[in-house]
XYZ file of C-alpha atoms in Angstrom:
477
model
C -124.410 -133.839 -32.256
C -126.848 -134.339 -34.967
C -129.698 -137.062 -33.882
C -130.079 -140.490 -35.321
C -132.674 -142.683 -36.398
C -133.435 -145.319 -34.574
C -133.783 -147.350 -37.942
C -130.270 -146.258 -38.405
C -128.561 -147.687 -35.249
C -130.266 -151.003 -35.216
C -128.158 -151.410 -38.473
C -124.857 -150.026 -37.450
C -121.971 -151.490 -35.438
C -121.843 -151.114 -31.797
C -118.056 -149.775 -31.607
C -119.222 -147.480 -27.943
C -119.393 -144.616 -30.105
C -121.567 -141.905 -28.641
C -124.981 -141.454 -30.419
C -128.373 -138.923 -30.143
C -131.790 -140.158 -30.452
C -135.301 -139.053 -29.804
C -138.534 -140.870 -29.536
C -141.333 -141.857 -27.451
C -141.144 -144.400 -24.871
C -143.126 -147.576 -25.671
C -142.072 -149.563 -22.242
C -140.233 -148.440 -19.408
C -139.742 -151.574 -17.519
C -137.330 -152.761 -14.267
C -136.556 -149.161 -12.835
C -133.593 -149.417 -15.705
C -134.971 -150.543 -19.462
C -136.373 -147.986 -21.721
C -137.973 -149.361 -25.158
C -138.068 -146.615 -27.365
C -139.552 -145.707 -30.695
C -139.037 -142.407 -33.117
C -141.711 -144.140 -36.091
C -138.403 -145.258 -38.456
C -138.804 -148.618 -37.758
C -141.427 -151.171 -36.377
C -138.990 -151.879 -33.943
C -137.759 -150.262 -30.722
C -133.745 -149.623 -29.421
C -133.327 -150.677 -26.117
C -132.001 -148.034 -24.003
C -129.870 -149.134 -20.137
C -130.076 -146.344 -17.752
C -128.169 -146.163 -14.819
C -130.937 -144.520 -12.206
C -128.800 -143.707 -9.540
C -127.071 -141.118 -11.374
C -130.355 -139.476 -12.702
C -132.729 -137.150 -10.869
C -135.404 -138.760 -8.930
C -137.872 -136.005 -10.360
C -136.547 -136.712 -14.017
C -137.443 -140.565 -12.960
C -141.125 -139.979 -12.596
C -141.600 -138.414 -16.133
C -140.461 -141.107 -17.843
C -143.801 -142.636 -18.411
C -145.363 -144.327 -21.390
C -145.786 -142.327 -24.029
C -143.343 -139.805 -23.131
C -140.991 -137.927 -25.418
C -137.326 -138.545 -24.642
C -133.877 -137.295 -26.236
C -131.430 -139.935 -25.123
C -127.859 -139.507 -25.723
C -125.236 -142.263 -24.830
C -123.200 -145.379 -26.060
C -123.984 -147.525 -28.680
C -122.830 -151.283 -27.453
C -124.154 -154.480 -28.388
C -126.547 -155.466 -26.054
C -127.089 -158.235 -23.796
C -130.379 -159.048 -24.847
C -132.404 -160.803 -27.690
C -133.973 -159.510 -30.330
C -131.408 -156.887 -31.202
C -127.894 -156.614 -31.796
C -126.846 -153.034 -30.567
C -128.374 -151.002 -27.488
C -128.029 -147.610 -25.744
C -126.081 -146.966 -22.236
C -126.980 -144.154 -21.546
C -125.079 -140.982 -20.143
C -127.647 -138.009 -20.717
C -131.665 -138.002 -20.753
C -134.071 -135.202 -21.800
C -137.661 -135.136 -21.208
C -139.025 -132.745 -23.906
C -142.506 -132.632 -22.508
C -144.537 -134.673 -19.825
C -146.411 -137.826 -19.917
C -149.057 -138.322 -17.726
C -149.092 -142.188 -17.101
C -152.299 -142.337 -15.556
C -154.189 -140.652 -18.157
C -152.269 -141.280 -21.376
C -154.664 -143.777 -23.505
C -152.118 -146.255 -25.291
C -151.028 -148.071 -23.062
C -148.396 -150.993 -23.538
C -151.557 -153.534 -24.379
C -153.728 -155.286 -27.044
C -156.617 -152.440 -27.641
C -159.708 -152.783 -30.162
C -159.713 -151.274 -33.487
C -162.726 -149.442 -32.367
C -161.033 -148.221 -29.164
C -158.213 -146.629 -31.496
C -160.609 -145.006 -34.279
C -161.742 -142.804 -31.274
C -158.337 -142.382 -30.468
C -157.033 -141.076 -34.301
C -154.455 -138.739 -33.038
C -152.417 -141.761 -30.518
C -152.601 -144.301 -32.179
C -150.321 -144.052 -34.876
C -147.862 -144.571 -32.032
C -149.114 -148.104 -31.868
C -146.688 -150.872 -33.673
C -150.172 -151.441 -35.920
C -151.039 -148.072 -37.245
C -146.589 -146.745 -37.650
C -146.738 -150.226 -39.793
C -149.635 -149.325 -41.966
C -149.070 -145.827 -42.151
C -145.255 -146.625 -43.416
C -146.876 -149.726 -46.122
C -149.072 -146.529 -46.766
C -146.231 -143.729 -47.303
C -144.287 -146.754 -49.701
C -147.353 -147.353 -51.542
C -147.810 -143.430 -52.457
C -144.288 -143.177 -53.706
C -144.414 -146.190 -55.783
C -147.339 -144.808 -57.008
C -145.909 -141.540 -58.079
C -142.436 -143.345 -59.422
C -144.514 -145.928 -61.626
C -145.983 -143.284 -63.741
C -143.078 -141.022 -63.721
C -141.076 -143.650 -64.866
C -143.463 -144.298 -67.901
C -143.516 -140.848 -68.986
C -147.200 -139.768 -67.629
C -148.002 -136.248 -66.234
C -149.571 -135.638 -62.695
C -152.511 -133.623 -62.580
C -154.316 -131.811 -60.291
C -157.998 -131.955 -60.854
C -160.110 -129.465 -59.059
C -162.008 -130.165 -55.512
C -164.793 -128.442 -55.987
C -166.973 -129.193 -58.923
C -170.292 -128.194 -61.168
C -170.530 -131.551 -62.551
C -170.918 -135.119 -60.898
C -168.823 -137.765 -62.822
C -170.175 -140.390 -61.618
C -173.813 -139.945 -62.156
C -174.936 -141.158 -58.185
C -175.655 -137.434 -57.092
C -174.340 -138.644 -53.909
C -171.997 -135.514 -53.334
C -171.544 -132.326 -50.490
C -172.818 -129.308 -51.528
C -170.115 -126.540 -51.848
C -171.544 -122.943 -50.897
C -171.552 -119.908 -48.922
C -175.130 -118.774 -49.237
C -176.910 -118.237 -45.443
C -178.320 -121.417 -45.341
C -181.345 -119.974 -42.404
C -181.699 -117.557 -45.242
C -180.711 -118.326 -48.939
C -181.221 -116.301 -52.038
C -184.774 -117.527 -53.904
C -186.110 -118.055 -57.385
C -189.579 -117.207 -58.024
C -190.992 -120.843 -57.476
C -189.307 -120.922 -54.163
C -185.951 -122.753 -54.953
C -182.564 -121.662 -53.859
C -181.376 -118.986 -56.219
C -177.336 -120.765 -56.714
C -176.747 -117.981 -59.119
C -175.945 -115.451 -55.994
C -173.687 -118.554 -54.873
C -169.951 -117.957 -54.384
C -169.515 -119.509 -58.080
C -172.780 -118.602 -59.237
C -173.788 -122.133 -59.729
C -174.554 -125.530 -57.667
C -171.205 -126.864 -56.774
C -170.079 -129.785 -54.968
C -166.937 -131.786 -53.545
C -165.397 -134.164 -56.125
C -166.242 -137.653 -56.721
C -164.046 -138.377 -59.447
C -160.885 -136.087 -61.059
C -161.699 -138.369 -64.325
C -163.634 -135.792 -66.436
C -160.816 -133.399 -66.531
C -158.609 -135.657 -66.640
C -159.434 -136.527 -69.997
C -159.828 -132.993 -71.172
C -155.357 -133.230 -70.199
C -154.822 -136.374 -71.755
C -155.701 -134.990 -75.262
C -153.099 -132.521 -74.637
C -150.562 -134.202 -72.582
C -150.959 -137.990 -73.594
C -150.598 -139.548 -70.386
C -151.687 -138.287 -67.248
C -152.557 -139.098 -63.892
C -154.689 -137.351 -60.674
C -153.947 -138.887 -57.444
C -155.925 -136.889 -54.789
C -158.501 -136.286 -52.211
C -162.143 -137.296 -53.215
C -165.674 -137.065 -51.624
C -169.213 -139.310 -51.690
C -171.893 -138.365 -49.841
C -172.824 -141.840 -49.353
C -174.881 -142.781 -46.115
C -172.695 -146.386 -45.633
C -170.974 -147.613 -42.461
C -169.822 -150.421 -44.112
C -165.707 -151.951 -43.731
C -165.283 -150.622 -47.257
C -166.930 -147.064 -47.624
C -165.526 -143.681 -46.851
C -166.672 -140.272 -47.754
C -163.322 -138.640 -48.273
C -160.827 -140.545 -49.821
C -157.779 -140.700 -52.080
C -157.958 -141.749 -55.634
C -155.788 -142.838 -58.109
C -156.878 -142.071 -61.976
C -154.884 -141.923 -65.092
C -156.318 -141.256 -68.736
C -154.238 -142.141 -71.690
C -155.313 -140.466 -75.136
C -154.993 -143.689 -78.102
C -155.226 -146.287 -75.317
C -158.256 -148.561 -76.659
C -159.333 -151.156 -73.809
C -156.743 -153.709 -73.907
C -154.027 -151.098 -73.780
C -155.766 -149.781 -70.358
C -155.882 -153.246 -68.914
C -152.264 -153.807 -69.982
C -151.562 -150.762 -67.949
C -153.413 -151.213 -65.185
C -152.165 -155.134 -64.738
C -148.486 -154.078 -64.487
C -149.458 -150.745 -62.641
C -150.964 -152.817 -59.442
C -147.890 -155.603 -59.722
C -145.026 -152.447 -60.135
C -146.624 -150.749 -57.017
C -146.688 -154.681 -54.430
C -143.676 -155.750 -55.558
C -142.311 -152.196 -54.517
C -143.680 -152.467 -50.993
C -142.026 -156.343 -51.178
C -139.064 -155.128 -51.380
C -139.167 -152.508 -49.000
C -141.750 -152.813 -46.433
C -140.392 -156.385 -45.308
C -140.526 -155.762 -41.778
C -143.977 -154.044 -41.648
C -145.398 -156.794 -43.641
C -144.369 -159.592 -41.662
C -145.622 -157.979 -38.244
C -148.872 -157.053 -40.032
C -149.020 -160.605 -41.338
C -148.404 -162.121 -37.438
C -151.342 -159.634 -36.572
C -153.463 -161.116 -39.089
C -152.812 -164.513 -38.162
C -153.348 -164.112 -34.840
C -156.685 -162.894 -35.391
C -157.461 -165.697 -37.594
C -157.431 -168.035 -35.080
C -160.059 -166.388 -33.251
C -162.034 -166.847 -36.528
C -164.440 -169.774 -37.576
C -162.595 -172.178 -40.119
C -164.567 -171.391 -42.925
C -164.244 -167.421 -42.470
C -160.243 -167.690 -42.355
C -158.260 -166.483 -45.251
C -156.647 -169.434 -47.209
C -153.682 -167.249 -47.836
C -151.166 -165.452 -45.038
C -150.444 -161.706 -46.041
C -147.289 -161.617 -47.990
C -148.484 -164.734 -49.955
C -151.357 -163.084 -51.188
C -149.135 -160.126 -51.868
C -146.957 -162.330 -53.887
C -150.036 -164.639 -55.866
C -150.915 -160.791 -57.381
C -147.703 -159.461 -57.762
C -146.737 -163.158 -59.656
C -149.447 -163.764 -61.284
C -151.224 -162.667 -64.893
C -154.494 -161.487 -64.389
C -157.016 -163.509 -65.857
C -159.279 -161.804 -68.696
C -162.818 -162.896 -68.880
C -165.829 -161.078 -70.419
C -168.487 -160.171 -67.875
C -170.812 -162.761 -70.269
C -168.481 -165.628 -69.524
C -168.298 -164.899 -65.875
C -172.004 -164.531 -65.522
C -172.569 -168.081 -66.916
C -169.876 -169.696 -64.857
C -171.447 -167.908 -61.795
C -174.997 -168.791 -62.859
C -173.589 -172.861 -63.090
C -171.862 -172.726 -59.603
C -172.486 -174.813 -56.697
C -172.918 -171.910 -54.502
C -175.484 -170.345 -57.142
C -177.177 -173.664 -57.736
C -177.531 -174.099 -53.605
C -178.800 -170.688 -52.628
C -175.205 -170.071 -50.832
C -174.844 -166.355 -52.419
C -176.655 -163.946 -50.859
C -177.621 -162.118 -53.908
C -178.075 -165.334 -56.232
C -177.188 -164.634 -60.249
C -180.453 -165.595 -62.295
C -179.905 -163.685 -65.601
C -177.872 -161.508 -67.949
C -176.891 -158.126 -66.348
C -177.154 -158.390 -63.032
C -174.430 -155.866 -61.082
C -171.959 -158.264 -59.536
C -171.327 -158.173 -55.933
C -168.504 -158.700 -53.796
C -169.136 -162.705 -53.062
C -169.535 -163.272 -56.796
C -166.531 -161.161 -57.311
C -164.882 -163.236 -54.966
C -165.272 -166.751 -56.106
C -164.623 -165.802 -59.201
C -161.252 -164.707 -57.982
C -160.415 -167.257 -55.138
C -162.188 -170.631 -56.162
C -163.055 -170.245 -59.634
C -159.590 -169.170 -61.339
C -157.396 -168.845 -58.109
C -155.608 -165.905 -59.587
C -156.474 -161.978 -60.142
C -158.700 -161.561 -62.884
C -159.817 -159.117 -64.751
C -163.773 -158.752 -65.923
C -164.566 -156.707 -69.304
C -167.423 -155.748 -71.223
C -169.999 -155.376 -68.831
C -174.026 -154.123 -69.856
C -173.948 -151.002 -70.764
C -177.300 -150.501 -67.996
C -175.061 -150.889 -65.497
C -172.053 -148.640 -65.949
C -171.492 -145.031 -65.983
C -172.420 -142.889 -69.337
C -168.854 -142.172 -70.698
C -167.912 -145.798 -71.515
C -167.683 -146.692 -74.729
C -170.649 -148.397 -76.434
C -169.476 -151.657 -78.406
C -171.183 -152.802 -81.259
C -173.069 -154.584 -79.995
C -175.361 -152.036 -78.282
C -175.600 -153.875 -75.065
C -172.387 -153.512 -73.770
C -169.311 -150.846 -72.805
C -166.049 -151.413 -73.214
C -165.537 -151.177 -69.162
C -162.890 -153.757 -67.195
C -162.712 -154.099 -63.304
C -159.985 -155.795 -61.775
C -161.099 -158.569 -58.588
C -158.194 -159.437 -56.159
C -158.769 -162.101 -53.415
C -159.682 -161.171 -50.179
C -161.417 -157.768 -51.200
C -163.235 -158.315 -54.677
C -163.117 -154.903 -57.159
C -160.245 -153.171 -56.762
C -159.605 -151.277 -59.836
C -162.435 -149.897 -62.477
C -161.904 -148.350 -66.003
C -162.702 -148.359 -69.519
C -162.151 -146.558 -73.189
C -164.209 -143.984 -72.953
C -166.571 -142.798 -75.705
C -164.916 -140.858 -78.282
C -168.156 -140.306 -80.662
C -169.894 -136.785 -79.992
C -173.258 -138.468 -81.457
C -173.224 -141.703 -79.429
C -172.388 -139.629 -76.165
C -175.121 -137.578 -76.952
C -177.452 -140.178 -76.812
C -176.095 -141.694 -74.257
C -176.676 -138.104 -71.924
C -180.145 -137.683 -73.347
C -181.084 -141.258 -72.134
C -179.683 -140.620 -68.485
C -181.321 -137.096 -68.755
C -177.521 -135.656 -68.357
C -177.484 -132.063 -69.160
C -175.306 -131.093 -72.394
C -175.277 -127.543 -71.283
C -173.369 -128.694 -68.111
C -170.774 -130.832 -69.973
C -170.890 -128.055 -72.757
C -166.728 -128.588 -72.610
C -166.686 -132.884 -71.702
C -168.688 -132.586 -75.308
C -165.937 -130.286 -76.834
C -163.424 -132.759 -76.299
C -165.292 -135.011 -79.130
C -165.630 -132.042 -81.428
C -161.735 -130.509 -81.519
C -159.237 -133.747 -82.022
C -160.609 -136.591 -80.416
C -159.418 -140.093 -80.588
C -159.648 -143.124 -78.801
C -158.966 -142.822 -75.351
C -159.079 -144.419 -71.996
C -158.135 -144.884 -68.232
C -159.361 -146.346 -64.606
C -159.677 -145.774 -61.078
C -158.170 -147.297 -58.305
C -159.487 -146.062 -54.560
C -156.035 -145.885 -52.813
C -157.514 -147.241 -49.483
C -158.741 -150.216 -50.859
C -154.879 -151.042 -51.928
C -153.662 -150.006 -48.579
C -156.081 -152.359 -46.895
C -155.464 -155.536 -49.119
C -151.346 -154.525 -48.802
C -151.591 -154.667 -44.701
C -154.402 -156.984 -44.289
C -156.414 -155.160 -42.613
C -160.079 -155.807 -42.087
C -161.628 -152.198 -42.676
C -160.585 -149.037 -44.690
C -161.242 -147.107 -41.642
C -157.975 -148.329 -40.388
C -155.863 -147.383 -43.235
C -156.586 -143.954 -43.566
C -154.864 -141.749 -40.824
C -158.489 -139.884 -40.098
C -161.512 -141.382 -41.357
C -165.042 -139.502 -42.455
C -167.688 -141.483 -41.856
C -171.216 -140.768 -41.467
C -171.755 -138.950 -38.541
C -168.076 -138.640 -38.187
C -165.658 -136.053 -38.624
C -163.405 -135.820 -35.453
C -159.878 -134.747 -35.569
């Protein structure tokens, strides 16, 4: 008989028809009550074993954490919380359990307790919510731009170039590092390298991205990339997923236009069909709340804040306009921001971010034209010299969530624009081509897919929404 999930029977009608499930056992209570899970469904079928009839070896395996394959009758139970349960006639153990030793136990365990525990505890109720929020999120992802006619692409890994312009990347290579290849003057000689040049991990797929787009329109990358960053904080990783689509004769209001109904598509998908998970991620986060000081609780549960985004139209302000409304602020004008805002193009932080978001104009907003001294070379200069045509996009509760902009089209304003950050032309020899053979206004963003995980669950850091995190100085698993 073919086994069923347990998301399955909790929907179907007890009639004492005989079913098959396997799982793992979450509680094992009363010599007789067997909560089990299979990772379908936040919550657990209830299985009523007579003991008597069972092996009193069998008995002692039956431990948490232990893999079962229960088959029996589906009846409606006697209980709360559910309608149907299992009496069961048959038990397998398919491997053993050793109660003693087995670290998830049925209790309340720390975050930190679980990170060093990555390869359990997605067998908590936390980590199968966030993981399934996750797996929704990644389809809707995928369905959004299918359904809008874009292309996915698969940018490459490893990389010559860094996109970003940080030079915070891992070296690729296979040279013998106690022994490398050397120049004359003593340097490492990359041209005996596996590629016969410096390469690195990824930062960004956006580069040849674009080099698609002016062939295929509309694309998208959503994949795996790296910073070498040295930061432990609740928002950094070093390997992480990104989300990045470039659009050939978008300008910049087209790209925010995208990206608005992009981020609403994608949380009203996991609305609809993550209800469960949401609301026991939401009674997490409110529980820990109220362990919180007043002034450091969120003003909005989870699926509320879900809904002010998914409801709302982004507010569209010009990075000049927000600076002077952040300048005139109460919390500027009393010292109350940690990194106060004096003058014109200053790089905004996550409190000014914030309020601009959550006090301010209490809806998602989106911030454009920013200094040109502050973003990355590619953006498009606007005529005023001062400024690129970049956007962000600030959501309460976790400040910049998205980044993009129309990217410079004009061969001799990019040039300039390379010379002045001392970015080599012969090493975007083909970036540069793309301005030479058909080019045409163009644009896209970025959207760090852990970031939307972690403001979809709640959660309080992206080290908990990724199922194994690299970190400095970590890289178990």
């Amino acid at each position: 008989m073919q086994s069923l999930s347990i998301k399955e029977l909790l929907t179907s009608k007890p009639s004492s028809q005989e079913v098959v499930i396997n799982g793992w056992v979450k509680t094992f209570r009363s010599n007789r009550f067997i909560a089990l899970n299979d990772g379908s469904t936040i919550n657990n079928i209830q299985c009523v074993v007579d003991f008597e009839k069972l092996d009193e070896h069998l008995l002692k395996q039956i431990n948490t954490g232990a893999a079962l394959k229960i088959t029996g009758a589906l009846v409606e139970s006697q209980g709360r919380g559910q309608s149907v349960e299992i009496q069961v006639t048959d038990l397998f153990v398919h491997g053993e359990a050793d109660a003693e030793s087995y670290p998830i136990q049925p209790k309340k365990h720390s975050m930190e307790f679980l990170r060093e525990q990555a390869h359990l505890r997605i067998r908590t109720n936390t980590f199968s919510a966030i993981m399934r929020v996750r797996s929704a999120l990644s389809f809707a992802v995928h369905n959004y731009f299918r359904e809008n006619g874009f292309y996915y692409f698969h940018a490459p890994i490893v990389t010559g170039s860094d996109a970003e312009g940080a030079g915070e990347m891992f070296r690729v290579t296979t040279l013998d590092e106690k022994n490398p290849p050397l120049n004359k003057d003593g340097s490492v000689n990359h041209k005996e390298d596996f590629f016969g040049k410096e390469t690195n991990l990824t930062v960004s797929g956006q580069l040849e991205a674009e080099a698609y787009a002016m062939g295929l329109g509309k694309v998208y990358t959503f994949g795996p990339t790296f910073r070498a960053e040295n930061s432990n904080t609740s928002r950094h990783l070093a390997e992480f997923w990104m989300i990045e689509p470039e659009m050939a004769f978008f300008d910049l209001t087209d790209n925010m236009d995208l990206a608005e109904d992009f981020i609403t598509n994608v949380i009203k998908y996991i609305l609809e069909h993550c209800q469960e998970d949401l609301q026991f991620l939401e009674k997490r986060l409110l529980d820990e709340e109220k362990q919180k000081p007043q002034a450091e609780r969120s003003e909005m549960p989870l699926i509320e804040k879900l809904n002010f985004v998914a409801n709302n139209t982004f507010k569209r302000v010009s990075y000049t306009e927000a600076i002077d409304i952040l300048r005139n602020s109460k919390p500027n004008k009393k010292k109350k921001f940690k990194y106060p805002i004096e003058e014109w193009g200053a790089d905004l932080q996550s409190e000014h971010e914030r309020f601009l978001v959550e006090k301010h104009f209490k809806c998602p907003v989106i911030l454009f034209d920013y200094p040109a001294k502050i973003k990355a070379f590619y953006m498009r200069l606007n005529e005023d010299g001062k400024t690129v045509r970049a956007m962000d996009i600030l959501f309460p509760g976790i400040g910049e969530i998205v980044g993009g902009s129309q990217r410079e089209e004009r061969l001799d304003v990019l040039k300039e624009k390379m010379a002045a950050l001392d970015i080599s032309e012969q090493e975007l020899w083909w970036y540069l081509d793309l301005r030479k053979f058909g080019t045409a206004v163009h644009s896209g963003f970025g959207l760090g897919f852990e970031r939307l995980v972690l403001f979809a669950t709640g959660m309080g850091n992206i080290r908990d929404v990724i199922p194994f995190p690299r970190t400095p100085q970590n890289a178990e698993f």
